[in-house]
mmCIF file of C-alpha atoms in Angstrom:
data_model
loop_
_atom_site.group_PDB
_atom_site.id
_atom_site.type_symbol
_atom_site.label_atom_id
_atom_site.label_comp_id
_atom_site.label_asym_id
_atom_site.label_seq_id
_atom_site.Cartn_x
_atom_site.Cartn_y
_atom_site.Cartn_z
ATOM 1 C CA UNK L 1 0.000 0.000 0.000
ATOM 2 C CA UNK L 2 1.375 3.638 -1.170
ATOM 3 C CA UNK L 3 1.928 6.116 1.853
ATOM 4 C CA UNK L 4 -0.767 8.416 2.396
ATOM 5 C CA UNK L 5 0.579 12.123 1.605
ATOM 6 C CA UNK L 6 1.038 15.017 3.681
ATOM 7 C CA UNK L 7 -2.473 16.958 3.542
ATOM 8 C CA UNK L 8 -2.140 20.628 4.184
ATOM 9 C CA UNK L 9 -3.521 22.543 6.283
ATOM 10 C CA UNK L 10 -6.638 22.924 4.555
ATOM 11 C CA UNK L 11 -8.444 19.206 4.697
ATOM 12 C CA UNK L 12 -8.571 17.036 1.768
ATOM 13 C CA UNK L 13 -5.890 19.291 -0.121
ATOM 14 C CA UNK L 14 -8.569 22.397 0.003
ATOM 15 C CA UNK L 15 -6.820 25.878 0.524
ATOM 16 C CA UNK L 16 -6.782 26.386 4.262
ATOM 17 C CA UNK L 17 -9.206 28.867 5.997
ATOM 18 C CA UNK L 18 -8.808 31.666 7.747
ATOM 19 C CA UNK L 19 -9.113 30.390 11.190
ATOM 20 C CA UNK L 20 -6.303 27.771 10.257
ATOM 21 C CA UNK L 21 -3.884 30.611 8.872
ATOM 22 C CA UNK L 22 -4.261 32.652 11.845
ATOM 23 C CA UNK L 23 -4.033 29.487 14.273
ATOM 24 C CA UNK L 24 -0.867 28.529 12.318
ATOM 25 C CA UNK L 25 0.458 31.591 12.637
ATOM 26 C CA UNK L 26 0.085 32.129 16.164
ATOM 27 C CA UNK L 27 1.824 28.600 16.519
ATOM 28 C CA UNK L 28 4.816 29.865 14.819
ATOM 29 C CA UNK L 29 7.396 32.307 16.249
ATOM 30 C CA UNK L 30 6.482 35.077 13.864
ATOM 31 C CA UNK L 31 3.628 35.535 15.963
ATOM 32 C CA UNK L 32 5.446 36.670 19.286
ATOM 33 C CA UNK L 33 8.023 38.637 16.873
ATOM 34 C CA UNK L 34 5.057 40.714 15.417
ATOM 35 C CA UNK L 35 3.813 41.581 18.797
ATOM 36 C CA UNK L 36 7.299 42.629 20.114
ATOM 37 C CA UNK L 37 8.041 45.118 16.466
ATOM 38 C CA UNK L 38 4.086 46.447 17.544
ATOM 39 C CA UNK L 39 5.442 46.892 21.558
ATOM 40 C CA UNK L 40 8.917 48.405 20.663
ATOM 41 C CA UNK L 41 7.201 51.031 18.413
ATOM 42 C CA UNK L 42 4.577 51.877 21.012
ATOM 43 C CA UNK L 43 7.320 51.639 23.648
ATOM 44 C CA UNK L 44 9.258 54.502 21.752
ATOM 45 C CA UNK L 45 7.122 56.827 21.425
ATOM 46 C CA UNK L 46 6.085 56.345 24.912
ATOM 47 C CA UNK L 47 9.399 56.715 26.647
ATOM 48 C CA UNK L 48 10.165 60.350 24.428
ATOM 49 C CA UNK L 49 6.821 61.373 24.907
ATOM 50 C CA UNK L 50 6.898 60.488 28.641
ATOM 51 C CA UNK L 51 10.523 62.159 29.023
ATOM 52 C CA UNK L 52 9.624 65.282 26.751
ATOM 53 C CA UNK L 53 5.939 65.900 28.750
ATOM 54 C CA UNK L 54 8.310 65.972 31.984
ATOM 55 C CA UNK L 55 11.066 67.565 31.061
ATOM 56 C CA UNK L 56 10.844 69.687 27.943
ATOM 57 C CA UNK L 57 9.776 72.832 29.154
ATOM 58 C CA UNK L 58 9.405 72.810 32.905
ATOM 59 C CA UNK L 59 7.068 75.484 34.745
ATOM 60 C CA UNK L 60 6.480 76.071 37.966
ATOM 61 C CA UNK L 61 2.725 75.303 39.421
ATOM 62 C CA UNK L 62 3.505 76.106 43.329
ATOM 63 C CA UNK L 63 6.657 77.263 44.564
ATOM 64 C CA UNK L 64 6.941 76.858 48.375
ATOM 65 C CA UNK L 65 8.325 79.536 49.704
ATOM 66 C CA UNK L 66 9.361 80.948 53.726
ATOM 67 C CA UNK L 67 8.706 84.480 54.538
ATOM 68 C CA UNK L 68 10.553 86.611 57.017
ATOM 69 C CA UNK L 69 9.469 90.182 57.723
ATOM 70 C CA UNK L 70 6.034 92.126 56.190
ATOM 71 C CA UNK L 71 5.358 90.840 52.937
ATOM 72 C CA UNK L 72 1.738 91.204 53.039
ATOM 73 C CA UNK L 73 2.502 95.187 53.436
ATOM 74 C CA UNK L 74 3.057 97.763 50.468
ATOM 75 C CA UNK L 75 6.136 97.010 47.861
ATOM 76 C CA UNK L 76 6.721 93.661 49.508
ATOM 77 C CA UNK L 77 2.930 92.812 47.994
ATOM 78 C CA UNK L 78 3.304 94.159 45.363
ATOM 79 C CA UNK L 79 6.608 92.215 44.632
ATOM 80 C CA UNK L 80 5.089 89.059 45.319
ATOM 81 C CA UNK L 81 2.627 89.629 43.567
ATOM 82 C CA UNK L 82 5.106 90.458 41.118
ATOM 83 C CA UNK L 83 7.129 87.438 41.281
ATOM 84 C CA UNK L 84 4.080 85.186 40.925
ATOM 85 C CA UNK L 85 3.412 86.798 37.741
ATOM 86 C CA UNK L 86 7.085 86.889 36.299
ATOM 87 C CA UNK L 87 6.965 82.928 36.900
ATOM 88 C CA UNK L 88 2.945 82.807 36.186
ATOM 89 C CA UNK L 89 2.803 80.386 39.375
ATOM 90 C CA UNK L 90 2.252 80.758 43.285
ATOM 91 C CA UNK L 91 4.397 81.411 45.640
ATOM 92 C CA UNK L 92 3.016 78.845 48.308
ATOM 93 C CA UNK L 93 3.847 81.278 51.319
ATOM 94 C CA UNK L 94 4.603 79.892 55.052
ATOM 95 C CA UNK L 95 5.188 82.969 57.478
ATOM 96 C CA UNK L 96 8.574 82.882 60.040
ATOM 97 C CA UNK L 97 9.456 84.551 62.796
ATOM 98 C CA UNK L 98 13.121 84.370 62.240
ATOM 99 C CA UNK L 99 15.670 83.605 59.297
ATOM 100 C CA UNK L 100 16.809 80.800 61.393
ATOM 101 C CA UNK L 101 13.214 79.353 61.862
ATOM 102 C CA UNK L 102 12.931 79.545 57.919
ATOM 103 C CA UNK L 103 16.681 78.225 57.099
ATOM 104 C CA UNK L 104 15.519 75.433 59.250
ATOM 105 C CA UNK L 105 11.934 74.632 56.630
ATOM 106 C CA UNK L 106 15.067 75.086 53.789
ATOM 107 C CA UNK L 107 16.894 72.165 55.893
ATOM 108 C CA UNK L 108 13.891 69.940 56.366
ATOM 109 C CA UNK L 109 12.795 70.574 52.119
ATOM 110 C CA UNK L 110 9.588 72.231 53.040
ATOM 111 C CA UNK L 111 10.852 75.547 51.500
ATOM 112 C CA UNK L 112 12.466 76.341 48.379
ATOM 113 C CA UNK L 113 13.592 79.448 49.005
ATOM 114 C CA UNK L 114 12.999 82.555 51.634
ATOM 115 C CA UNK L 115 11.651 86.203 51.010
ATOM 116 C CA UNK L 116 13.271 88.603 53.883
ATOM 117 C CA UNK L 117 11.233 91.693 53.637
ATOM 118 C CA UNK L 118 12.940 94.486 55.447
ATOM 119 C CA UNK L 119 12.922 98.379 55.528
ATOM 120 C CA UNK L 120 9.190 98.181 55.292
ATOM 121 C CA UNK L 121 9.020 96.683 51.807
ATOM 122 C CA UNK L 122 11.525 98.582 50.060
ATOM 123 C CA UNK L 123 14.209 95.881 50.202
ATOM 124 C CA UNK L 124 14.183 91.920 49.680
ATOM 125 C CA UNK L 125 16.791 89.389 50.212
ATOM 126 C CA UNK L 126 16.215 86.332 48.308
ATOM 127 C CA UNK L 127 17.418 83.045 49.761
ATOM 128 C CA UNK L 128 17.471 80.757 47.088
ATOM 129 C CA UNK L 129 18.678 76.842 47.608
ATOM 130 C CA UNK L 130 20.117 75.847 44.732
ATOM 131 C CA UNK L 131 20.522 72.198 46.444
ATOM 132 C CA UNK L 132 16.587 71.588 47.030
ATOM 133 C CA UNK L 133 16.579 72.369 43.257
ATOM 134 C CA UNK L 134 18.149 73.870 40.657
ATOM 135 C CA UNK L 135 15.798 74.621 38.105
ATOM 136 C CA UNK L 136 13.702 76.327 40.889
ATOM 137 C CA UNK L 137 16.664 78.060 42.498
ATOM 138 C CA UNK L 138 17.562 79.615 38.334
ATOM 139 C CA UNK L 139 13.789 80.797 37.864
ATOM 140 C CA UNK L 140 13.624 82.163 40.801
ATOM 141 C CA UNK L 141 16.868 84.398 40.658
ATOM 142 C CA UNK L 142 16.197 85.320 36.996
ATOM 143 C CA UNK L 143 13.064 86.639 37.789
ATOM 144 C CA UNK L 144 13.268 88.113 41.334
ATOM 145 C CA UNK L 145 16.023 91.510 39.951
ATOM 146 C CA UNK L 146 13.371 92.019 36.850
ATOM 147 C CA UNK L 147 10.937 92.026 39.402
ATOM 148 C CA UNK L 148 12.427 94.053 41.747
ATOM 149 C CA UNK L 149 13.006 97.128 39.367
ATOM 150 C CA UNK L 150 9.720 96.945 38.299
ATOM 151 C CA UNK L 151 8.470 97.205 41.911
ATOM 152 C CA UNK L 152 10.707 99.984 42.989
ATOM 153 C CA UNK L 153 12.257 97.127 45.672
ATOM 154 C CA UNK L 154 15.881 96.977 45.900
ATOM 155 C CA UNK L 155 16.767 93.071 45.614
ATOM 156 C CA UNK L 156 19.607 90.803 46.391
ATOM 157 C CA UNK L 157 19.304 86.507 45.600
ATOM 158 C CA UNK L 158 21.477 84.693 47.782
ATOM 159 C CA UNK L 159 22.102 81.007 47.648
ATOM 160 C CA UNK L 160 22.392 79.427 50.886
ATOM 161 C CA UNK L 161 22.312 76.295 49.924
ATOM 162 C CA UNK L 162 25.064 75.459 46.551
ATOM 163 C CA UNK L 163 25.564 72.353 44.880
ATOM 164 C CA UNK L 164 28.605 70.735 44.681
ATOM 165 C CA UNK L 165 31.370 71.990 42.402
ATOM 166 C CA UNK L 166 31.542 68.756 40.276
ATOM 167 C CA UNK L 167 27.815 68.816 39.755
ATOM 168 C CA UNK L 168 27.086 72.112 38.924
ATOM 169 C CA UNK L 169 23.189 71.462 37.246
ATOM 170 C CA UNK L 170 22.010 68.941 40.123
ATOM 171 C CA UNK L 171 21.774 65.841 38.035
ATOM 172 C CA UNK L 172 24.282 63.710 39.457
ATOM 173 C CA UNK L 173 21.895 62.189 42.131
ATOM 174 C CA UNK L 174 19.207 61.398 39.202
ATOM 175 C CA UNK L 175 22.093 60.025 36.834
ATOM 176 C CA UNK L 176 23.083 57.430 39.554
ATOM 177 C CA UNK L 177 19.878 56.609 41.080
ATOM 178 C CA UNK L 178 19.041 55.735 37.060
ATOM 179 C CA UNK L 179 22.015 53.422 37.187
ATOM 180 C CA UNK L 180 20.457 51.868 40.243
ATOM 181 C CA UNK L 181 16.887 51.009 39.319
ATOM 182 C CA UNK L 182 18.237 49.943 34.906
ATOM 183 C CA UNK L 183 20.762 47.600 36.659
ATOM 184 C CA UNK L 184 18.848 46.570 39.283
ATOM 185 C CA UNK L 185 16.196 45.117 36.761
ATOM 186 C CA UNK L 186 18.639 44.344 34.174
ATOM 187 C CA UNK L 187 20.420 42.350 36.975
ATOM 188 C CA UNK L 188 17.369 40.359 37.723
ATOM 189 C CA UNK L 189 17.074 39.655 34.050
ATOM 190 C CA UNK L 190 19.894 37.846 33.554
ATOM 191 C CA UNK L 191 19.507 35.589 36.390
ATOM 192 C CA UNK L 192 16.202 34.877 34.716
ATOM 193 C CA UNK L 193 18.572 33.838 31.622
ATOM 194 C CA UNK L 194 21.615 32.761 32.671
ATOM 195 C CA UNK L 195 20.803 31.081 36.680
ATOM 196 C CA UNK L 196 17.311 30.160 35.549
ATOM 197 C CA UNK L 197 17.506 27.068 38.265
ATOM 198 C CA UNK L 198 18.175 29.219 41.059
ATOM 199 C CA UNK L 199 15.645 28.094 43.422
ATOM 200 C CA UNK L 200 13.341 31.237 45.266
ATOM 201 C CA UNK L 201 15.433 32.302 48.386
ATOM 202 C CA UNK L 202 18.806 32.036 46.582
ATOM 203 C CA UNK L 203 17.079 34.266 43.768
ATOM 204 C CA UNK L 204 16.425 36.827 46.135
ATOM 205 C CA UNK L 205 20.141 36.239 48.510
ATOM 206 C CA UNK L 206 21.878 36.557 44.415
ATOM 207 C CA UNK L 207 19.820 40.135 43.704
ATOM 208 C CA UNK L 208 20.471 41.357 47.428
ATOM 209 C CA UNK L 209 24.392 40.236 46.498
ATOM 210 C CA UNK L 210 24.565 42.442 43.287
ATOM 211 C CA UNK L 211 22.829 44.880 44.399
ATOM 212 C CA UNK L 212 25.519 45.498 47.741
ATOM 213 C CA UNK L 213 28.032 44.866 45.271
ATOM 214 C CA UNK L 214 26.184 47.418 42.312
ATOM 215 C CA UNK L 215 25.845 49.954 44.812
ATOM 216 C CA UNK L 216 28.916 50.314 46.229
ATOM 217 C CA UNK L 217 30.804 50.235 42.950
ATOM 218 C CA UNK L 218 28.645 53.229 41.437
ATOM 219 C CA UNK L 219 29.343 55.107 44.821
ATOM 220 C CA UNK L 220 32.723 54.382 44.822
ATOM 221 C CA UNK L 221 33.127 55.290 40.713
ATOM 222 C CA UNK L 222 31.257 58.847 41.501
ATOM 223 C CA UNK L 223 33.095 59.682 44.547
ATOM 224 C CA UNK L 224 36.205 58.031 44.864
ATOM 225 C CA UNK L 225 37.030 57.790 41.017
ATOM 226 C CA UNK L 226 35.505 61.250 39.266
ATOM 227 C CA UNK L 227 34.986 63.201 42.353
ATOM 228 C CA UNK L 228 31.656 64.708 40.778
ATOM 229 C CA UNK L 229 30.344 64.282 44.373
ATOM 230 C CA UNK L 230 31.387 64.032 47.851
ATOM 231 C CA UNK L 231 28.943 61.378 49.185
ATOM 232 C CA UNK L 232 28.342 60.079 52.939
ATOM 233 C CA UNK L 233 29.496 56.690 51.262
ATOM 234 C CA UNK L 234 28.216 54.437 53.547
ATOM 235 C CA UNK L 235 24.275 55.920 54.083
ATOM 236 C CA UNK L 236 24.576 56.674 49.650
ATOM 237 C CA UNK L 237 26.166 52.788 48.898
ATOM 238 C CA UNK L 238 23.212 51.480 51.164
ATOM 239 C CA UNK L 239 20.337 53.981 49.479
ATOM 240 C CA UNK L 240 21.462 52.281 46.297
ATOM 241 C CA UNK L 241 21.957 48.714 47.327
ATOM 242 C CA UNK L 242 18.110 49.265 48.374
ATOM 243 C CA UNK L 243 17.490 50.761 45.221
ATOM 244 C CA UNK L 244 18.943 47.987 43.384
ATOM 245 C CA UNK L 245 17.368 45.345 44.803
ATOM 246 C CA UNK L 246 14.164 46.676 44.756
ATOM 247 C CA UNK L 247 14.142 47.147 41.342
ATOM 248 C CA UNK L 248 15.395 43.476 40.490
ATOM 249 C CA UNK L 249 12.724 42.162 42.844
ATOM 250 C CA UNK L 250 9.849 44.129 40.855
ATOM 251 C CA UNK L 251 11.152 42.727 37.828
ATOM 252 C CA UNK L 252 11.005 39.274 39.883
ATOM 253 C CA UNK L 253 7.735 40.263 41.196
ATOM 254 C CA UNK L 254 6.090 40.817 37.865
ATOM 255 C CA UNK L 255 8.101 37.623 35.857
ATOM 256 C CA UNK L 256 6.127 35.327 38.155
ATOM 257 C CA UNK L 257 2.739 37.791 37.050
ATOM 258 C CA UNK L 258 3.188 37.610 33.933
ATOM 259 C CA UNK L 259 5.796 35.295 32.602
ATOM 260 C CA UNK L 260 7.742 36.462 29.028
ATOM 261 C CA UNK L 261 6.474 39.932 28.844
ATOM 262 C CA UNK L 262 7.503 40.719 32.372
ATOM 263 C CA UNK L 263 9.499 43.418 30.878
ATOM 264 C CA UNK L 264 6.786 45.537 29.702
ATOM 265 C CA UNK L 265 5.265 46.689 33.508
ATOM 266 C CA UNK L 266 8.532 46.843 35.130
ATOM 267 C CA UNK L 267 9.581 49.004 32.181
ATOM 268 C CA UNK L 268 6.371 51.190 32.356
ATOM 269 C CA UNK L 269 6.714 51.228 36.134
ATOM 270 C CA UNK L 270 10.241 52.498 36.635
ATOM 271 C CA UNK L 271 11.328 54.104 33.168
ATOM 272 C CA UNK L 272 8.332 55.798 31.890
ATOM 273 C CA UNK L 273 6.555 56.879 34.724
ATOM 274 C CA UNK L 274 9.580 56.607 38.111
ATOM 275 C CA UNK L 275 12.311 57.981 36.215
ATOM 276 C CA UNK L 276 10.550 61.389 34.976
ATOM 277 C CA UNK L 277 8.510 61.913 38.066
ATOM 278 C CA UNK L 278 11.328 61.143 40.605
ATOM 279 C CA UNK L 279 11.890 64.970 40.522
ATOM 280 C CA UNK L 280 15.611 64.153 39.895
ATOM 281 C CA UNK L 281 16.496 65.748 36.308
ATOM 282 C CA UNK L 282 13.342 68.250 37.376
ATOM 283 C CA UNK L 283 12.363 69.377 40.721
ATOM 284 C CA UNK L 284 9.147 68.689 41.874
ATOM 285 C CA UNK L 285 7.220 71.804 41.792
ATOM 286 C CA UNK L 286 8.263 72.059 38.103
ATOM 287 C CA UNK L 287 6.877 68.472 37.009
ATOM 288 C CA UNK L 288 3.421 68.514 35.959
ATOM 289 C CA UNK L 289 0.963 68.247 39.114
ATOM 290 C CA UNK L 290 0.109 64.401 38.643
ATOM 291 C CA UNK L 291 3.894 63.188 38.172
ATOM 292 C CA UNK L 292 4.774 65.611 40.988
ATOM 293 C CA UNK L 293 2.342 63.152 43.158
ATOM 294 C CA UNK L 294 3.130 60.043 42.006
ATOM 295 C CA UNK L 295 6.820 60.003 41.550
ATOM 296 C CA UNK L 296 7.349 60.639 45.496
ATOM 297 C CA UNK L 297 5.219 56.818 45.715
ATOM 298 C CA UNK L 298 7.652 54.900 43.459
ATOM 299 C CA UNK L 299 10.916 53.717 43.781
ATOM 300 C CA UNK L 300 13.043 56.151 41.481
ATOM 301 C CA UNK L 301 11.337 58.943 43.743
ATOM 302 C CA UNK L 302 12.273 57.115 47.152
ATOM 303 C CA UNK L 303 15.461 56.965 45.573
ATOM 304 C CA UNK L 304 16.140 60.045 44.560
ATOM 305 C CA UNK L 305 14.443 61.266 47.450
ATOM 306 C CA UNK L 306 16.655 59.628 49.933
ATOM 307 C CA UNK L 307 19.844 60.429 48.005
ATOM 308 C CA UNK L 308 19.599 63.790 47.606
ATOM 309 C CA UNK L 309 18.872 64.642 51.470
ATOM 310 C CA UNK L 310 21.840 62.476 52.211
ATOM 311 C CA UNK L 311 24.376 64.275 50.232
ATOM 312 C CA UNK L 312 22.910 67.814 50.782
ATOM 313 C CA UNK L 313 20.673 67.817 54.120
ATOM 314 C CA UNK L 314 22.526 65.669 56.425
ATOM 315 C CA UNK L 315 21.116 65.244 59.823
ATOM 316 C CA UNK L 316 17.530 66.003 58.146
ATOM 317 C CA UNK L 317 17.340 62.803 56.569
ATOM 318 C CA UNK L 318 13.612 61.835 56.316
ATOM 319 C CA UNK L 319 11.678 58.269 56.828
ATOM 320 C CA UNK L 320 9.157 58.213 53.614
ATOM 321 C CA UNK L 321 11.578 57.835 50.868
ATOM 322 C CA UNK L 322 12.955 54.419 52.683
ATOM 323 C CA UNK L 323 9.511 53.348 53.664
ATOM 324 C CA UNK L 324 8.839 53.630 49.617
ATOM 325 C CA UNK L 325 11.485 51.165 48.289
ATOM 326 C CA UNK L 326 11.316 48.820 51.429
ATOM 327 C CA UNK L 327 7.957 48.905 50.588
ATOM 328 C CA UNK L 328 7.784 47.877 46.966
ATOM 329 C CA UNK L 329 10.910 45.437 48.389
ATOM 330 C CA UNK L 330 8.678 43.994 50.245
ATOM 331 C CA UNK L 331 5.570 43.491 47.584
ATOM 332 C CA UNK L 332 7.648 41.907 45.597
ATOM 333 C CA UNK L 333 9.393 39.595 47.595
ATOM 334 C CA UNK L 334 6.075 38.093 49.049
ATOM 335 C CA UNK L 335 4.078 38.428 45.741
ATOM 336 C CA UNK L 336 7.142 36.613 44.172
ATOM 337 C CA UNK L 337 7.142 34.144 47.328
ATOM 338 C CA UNK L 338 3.503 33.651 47.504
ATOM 339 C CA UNK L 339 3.272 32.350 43.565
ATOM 340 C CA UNK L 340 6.615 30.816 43.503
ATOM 341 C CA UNK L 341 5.477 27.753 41.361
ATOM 342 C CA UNK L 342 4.634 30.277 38.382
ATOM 343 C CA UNK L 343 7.957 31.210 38.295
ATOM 344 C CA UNK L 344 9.776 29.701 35.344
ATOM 345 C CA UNK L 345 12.967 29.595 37.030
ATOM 346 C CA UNK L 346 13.729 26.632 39.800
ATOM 347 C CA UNK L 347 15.838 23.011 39.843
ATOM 348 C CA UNK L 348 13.454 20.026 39.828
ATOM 349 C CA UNK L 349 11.432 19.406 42.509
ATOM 350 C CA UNK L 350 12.661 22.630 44.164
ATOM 351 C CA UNK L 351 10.325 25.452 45.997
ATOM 352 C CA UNK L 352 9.276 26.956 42.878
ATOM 353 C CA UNK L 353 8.073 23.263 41.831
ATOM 354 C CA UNK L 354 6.184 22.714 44.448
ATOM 355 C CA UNK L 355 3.190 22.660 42.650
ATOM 356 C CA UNK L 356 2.217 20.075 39.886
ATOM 357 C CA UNK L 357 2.811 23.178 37.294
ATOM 358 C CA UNK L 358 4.512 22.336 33.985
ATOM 359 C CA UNK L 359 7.754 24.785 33.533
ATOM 360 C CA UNK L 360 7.271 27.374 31.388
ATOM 361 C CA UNK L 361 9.440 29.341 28.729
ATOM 362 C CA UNK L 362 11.756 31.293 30.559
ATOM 363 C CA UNK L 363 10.606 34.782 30.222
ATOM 364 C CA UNK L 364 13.763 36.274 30.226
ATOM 365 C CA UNK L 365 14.449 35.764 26.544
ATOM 366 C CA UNK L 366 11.373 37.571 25.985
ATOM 367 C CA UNK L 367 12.471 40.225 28.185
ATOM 368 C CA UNK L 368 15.563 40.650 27.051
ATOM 369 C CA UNK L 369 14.337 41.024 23.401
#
């Protein structure tokens, strides 16, 4: 008897239908290709418009502000009311009864800068803090002379507060806080690829291990090597081990959510919406109002957050920024813990096999695409 040939798809030799094509084609791996060339294009234009929204043009909304003296009187109104024009924002105004009351709001970030009205109105010193932020601190002693000529008040801008010399524009802080949370997930990545059988706590001991290691090499590198800041190096190497870890466990977190395209909400999470709202590259009462919000409740903020009191407001150091990454530390580990078995990574018959769950494709292929 002759061997029965190959039929194709369509039965009998017909051509095959249009549920068949598409069922083929979502068996093959041009399938998951096409939806990657449809995510990367969507993912562009995301990320610049994300980044350009943010960042492009800054403008103030609120600007809070300490006030020494009688500001509410005569030409010190009227050069408020001045200022809040020149910048078309709001000074957000908190009354002092000393300078050293107010330097002490500039210590704790409350204030961004303080208006000394003396000689009943007709004079103003300006106390800007270039270190809370710089974009703020440049607005605000562009505008404040114009002002003040236009007012009749005789002005002089101050900053109390300088950055470093070797970081002249404020952006070191955000540049290695971004190193932090890419490497962090990036790290966690290529355990997914390269230790895929690490079983669940020696997945988390490996990310805690690069990220001590991470951190204090990026410290060390800024510090010790280019000297673009002078860092309390053992409270800034910790802030970004925490960082770093954090990040690799969300990327943990959401590879046991969602498998392959794990990459897609950590990306969303900490590039598009952490990175431009962490008020690093753009202080906070420039971002728009909802990023301004937000960013202070993700990691990158916390970061950020954390890093920048450290280096410029020691002994003011707050408690929120740290409660924000151990907190999304923390999510992660136990949603990661809890659903351990949906994790494709794991030796046979280890923790993350405890269930009768078939392994999957390991996503970081997927993710790394």
């Amino acid at each position: 008897m002759s061997e029965i040939p190959h039929l194709p798809h369509g039965a009998h030799g017909r051509p095959p239908t249009r549920r068949e094509r598409w069922s083929s084609f979502k068996e093959s791996p041009f399938f998951p290709a096409s939806v990657l060339v449809l995510i990367l294009a969507a993912a562009a234009g995301l990320f610049a418009g994300s980044y350009t929204y943010s960042m492009a043009n800054p403008t103030p909304r609120h600007v809070p502000t300490a006030t020494v003296g009688a500001y509410g009187e005569g030409r010190g109104r009227a050069f408020v009311t001045g200022m809040e024009k020149a910048l078309d924002a709001s000074l957000k105004l908190h009354a002092y009864d000393s300078r050293a009351a107010a330097v002490e709001a500039v210590d704790d970030q409350k204030v961004f800068a303080i208006l000394d009205v003396r000689d009943a109105g007709r004079a103003v010193v300006l106390d800007v803090s270039g270190a809370s932020g710089a974009s703020v601190a440049e607005l605000l002693r562009q505008a404040a002379p114009a002002v003040g000529r236009a007012t009749g008040v005789a002005v002089t801008v101050r900053d109390i507060k300088p950055l470093q010399a070797g970081d002249p524009r404020g952006l070191a802080i955000f540049y290695i806080s971004l190193a932090a949370v890419i490497i962090g997930f990036v790290g966690a990545i290529q355990l997914s690829v390269h230790a895929r059988a690490l079983n669940p706590l020696e997945r988390i001991a490996f990310t805690a291990a690069y990220a001590l290691l991470g951190g204090f090499v990026i410290a060390a590198v800024v510090d010790w090597v280019l000297g673009a800041l002078d860092l309390p190096f053992v409270e800034s190497w910790l802030i970004l081990a925490l960082t770093m870890f954090t990040s690799g466990m969300v990327f943990t977190m959401f590879n046991t959510l969602f498998g392959r395209w794990a990459m897609l909400p950590t990306w969303g999470l900490m590039v598009l919406l952490g990175n431009p709202s962490s008020g690093g590259a753009v202080s906070w009462p420039l971002l728009p109002s909802p990023l301004g919000v937000i960013g202070r409740w993700l990691p990158p903020g916390g970061s950020v957050n954390a890093q920048h009191t450290a280096v410029y407001f020691p002994g003011h150091q707050h408690v929120f920024p740290f409660l924000v990454l151990t907190g999304w530390a923390l999510l992660s580990c136990a949603t990661f813990w809890t659903w351990r078995h949906r994790h494709p990574g794991g030796r046979e018959g280890g923790p993350s096999h405890a269930a009768d769950t078939p392994p999957r494709e390991t996503p970081g292929d997927g993710a790394a695409a």
